[in-house]
Phi, psi and omega in degrees: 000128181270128179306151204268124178302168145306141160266174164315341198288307201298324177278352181287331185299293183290014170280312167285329168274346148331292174238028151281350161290347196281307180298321201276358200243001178113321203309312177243123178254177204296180168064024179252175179222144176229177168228165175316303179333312179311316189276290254274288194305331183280349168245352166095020197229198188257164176286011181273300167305316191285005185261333180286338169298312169320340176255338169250015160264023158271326173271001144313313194120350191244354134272165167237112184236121178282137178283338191254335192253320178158209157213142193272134189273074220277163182237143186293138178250198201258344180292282184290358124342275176306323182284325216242351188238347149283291129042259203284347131328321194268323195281321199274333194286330158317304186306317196280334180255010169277325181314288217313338167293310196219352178284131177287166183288325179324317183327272160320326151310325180275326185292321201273341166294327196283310178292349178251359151342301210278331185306299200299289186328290234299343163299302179312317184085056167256077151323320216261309183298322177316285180325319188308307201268349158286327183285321209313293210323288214304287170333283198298318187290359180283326210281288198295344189270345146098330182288095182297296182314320198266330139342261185344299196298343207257325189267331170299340172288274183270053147260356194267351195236000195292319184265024162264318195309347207267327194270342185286358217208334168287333174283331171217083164342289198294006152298345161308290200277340170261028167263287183326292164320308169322304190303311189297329183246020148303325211264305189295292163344301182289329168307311179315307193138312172333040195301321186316303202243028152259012172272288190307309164246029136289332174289336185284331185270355163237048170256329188264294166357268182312301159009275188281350153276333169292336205272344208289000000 
C-alpha cells in the first residue's frame, strides 16, 4: 500500500512543531535571528509551512518577524511572566477542581507513570526527557478534565513558556527533583479527595516556578 504525502495542512503542523523542539532542545535561542531559508534546509521541508508556522508562533508572542532583518527569536519580559503564570493558575487550579468530580484510578494510574518517567530522567540527568514529562503531567491533566476550549488556551500559554524551562533547569539542577516532589504531592491530594489542598499546591508549585523564572 502506497503511503499518503502530508498535505499542507499537516505540514504547516508539523512544521510548527518542529520548531518549537528547535527552541525547547536550545538549537535556537531567544535573541537569535533566522531566516525562513534557515528552517526550511534545517527541516527538510519547503518555505510555505515553515511561513505559516512562523506566523502563528508570532502570533504567540514568541517570534518577531523583520522583513529586511530576519525573524527574531524573542525573549520573555516580566510582564508576561507574570501575565502567563496567573493564567495558568486561574486554568490548572479549575482542572483540579473540576478532576477531582471525575477522574478515575486508571487516571491517576496514567499521571503516576508520567511521574515516574520524569523520576527515571531526573537519575539519568536528562534535562531535555525530564522537560517532556513535565508538561505531559501539567498537559494530561488539562486533557482529562475534557474541556478543549480551555486546552486550546492552556496549551498556548505553555508554549510560550516551554522553551525557557531548559535555560531555568541548567541553572538551577536541584529544581528537578522539587518539581518532581511538587508533582507527587498534587498528585497524591487528588487521589485523596483532598481538592483544597491539591489547589493549594499546585498554586504554590507554579508560584516557585514563575519565582525561578524571574530569578534567571
Amino acid at each position: 500500500m502506497r503511503k499518503k504525502l502530508p498535505t499542507k495542512e499537516l505540514l504547516k503542523d508539523k512544521a510548527y512543531t518542529d520548531i518549537k523542539e528547535l527552541l525547547v532542545i536550545g538549537e535556537l535561542a531567544p535573541g537569535d535571528v533566522i531566516s525562513e531559508g534557515d528552517l526550511s534546509e534545517e527541516l527538510g521541508m519547503s518555505r510555505t509551512p515553515i511561513r505559516s508556522a512562523i506566523q502563528r508562533l508570532e502570533h504567540e508572542g514568541i517570534v518577531r518577524v523583520h522583513s529586511k532583518q530576519g525573524i527574531y527569536i524573542c525573549d520573555i519580559s516580566i510582564q508576561q511572566v507574570n501575565e502567563i503564570y496567573e493564567a495558568r493558575t486561574l486554568l490548572e487550579s479549575f482542572a483540579i477542581k473540576k478532576l477531582s468530580k471525575t477522574i478515575t484510578q486508571s487516571q491517576i494510574q496514567e499521571l503516576k507513570n508520567i511521574l515516574n518517567r520524569q523520576y527515571e530522567e531526573i537519575k539519568n540527568n536528562n534535562i531535555q526527557l525530564y522537560l517532556e514529562f513535565d508538561t505531559k503531567f501539567h498537559l494530561r491533566l488539562m486533557e482529562l478534565m475534557g474541556n478543549k476550549e480551555i486546552l486550546d488556551m492552556f496549551k498556548s500559554i505553555e508554549t510560550k513558556l516551554s522553551f525557557y524551562g531548559k535555560r531555568v533547569l541548567i541553572k538551577k539542577t536541584e529544581r528537578t527533583l522539587e518539581t518532581y516532589n511538587e508533582h507527587i504531592l498534587i498528585l497524591n491530594e487528588l487521589e485523596k479527595g483532598n481538592v483544597d489542598l491539591a489547589v493549594c499546591y499546585m498554586k504554590e508549585h507554579l508560584e516557585k516556578g514563575r519565582r525561578v523564572l524571574l530569578n534567571l
